[in-house]
Short mmCIF file of C-alpha atoms in Angstrom, two decimals:
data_model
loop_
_atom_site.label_atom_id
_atom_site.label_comp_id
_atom_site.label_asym_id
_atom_site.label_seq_id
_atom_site.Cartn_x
_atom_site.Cartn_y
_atom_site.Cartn_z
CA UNK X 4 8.45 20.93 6.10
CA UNK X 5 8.08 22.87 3.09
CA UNK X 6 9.76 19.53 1.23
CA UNK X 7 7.19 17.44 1.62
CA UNK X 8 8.58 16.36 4.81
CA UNK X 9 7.44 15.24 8.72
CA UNK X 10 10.34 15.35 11.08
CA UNK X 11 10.57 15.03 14.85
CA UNK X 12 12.33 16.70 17.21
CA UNK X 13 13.53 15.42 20.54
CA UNK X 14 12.17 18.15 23.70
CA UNK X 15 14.99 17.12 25.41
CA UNK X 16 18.06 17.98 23.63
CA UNK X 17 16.19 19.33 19.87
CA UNK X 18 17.61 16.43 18.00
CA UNK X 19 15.51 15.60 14.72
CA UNK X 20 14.70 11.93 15.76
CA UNK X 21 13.20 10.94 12.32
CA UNK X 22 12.64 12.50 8.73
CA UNK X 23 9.81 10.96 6.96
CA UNK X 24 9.25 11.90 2.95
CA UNK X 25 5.32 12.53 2.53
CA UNK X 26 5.27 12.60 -1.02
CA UNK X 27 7.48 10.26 -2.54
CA UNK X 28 8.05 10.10 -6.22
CA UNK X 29 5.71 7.82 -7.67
CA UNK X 30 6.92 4.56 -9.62
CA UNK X 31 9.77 4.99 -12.12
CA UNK X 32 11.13 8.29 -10.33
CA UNK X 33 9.37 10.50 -12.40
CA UNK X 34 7.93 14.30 -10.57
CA UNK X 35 4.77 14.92 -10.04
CA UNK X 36 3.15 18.28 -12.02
CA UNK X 37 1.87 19.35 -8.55
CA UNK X 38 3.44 18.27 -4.87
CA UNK X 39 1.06 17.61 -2.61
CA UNK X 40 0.10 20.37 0.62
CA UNK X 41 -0.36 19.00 3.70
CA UNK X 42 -2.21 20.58 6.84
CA UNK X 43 -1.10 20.67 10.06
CA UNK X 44 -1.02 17.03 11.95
CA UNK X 45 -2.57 16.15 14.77
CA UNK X 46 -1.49 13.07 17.56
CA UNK X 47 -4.43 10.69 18.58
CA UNK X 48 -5.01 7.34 18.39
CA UNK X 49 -1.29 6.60 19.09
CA UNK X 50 -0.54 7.44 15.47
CA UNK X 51 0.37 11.18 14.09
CA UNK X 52 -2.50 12.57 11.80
CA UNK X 53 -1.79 14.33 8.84
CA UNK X 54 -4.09 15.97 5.96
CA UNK X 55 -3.13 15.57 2.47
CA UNK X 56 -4.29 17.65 -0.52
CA UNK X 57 -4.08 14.86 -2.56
CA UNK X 58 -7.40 13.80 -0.25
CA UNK X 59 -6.38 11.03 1.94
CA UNK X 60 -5.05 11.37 6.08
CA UNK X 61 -1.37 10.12 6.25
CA UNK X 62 -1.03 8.28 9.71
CA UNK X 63 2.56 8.09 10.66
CA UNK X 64 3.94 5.83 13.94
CA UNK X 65 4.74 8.40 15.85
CA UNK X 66 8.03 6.41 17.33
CA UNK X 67 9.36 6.03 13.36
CA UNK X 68 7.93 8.32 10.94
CA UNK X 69 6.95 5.31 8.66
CA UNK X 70 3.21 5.87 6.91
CA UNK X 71 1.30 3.06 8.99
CA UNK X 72 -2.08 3.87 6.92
CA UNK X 73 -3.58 5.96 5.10
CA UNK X 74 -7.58 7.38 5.03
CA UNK X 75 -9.50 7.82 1.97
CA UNK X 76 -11.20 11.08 2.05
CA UNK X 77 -12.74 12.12 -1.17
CA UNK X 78 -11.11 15.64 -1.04
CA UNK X 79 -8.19 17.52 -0.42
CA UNK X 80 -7.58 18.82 3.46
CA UNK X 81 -5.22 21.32 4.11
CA UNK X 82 -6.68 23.61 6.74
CA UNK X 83 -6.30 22.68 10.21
CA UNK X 84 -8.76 19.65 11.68
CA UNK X 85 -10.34 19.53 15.09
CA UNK X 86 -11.39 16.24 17.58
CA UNK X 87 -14.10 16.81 20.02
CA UNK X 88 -15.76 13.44 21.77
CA UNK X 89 -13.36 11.36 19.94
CA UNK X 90 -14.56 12.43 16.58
CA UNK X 91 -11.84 13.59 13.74
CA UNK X 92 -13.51 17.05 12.06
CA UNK X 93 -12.19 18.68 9.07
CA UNK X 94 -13.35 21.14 6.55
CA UNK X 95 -12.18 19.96 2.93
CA UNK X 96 -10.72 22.42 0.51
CA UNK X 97 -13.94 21.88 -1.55
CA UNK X 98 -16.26 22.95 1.82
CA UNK X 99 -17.75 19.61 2.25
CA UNK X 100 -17.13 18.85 6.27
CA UNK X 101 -16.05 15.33 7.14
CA UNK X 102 -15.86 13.88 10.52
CA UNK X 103 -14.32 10.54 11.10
CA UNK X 104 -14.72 8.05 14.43
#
């Protein structure tokens, strides 16, 4: 979402299952200047694959919403990522291509 938010909705019946926060405050409540962007996610793995600006891939259980790990990147990712031959491919927002196995 626009918040800062991942959701799911249920195909069947277009219930929101789950509403995960992205971009939680960080310790002692206070804001953050600048809220992180996040790309469009991607399923694989059994986990849901999301790009962060703040340069790091959330992976969220995709039965829950919880953050089950999170990927060190380097940079900020925001445009859309790619897997071919069970490689992970995206384009930072700095240019520099990463792919991940």
């Amino acid at each position: 979402t626009r918040g800062g938010e991942a959701l799911a909705i249920g195909r069947e019946d277009g219930r929101i299952r789950w509403v995960s926060p992205l971009d939680p405050p960080p310790e002692g409540g206070r804001r953050r200047d600048e809220p992180a962007r996040f790309g469009q996610p991607l399923v694989g793995g059994g986990r849901i694959v999301i790009p962060s600006s703040r340069g790091e891939l959330l992976l969220l259980d995709p039965a829950t919403g919880a953050i089950a790990g999170r990927v060190p990147l380097g940079s900020g990712v925001t445009l859309p990522m790619a897997v071919a031959e069970g490689t992970l491919v995206a384009l930072a927002d700095d240019g520099t291509l990463i792919a991940l196995r």
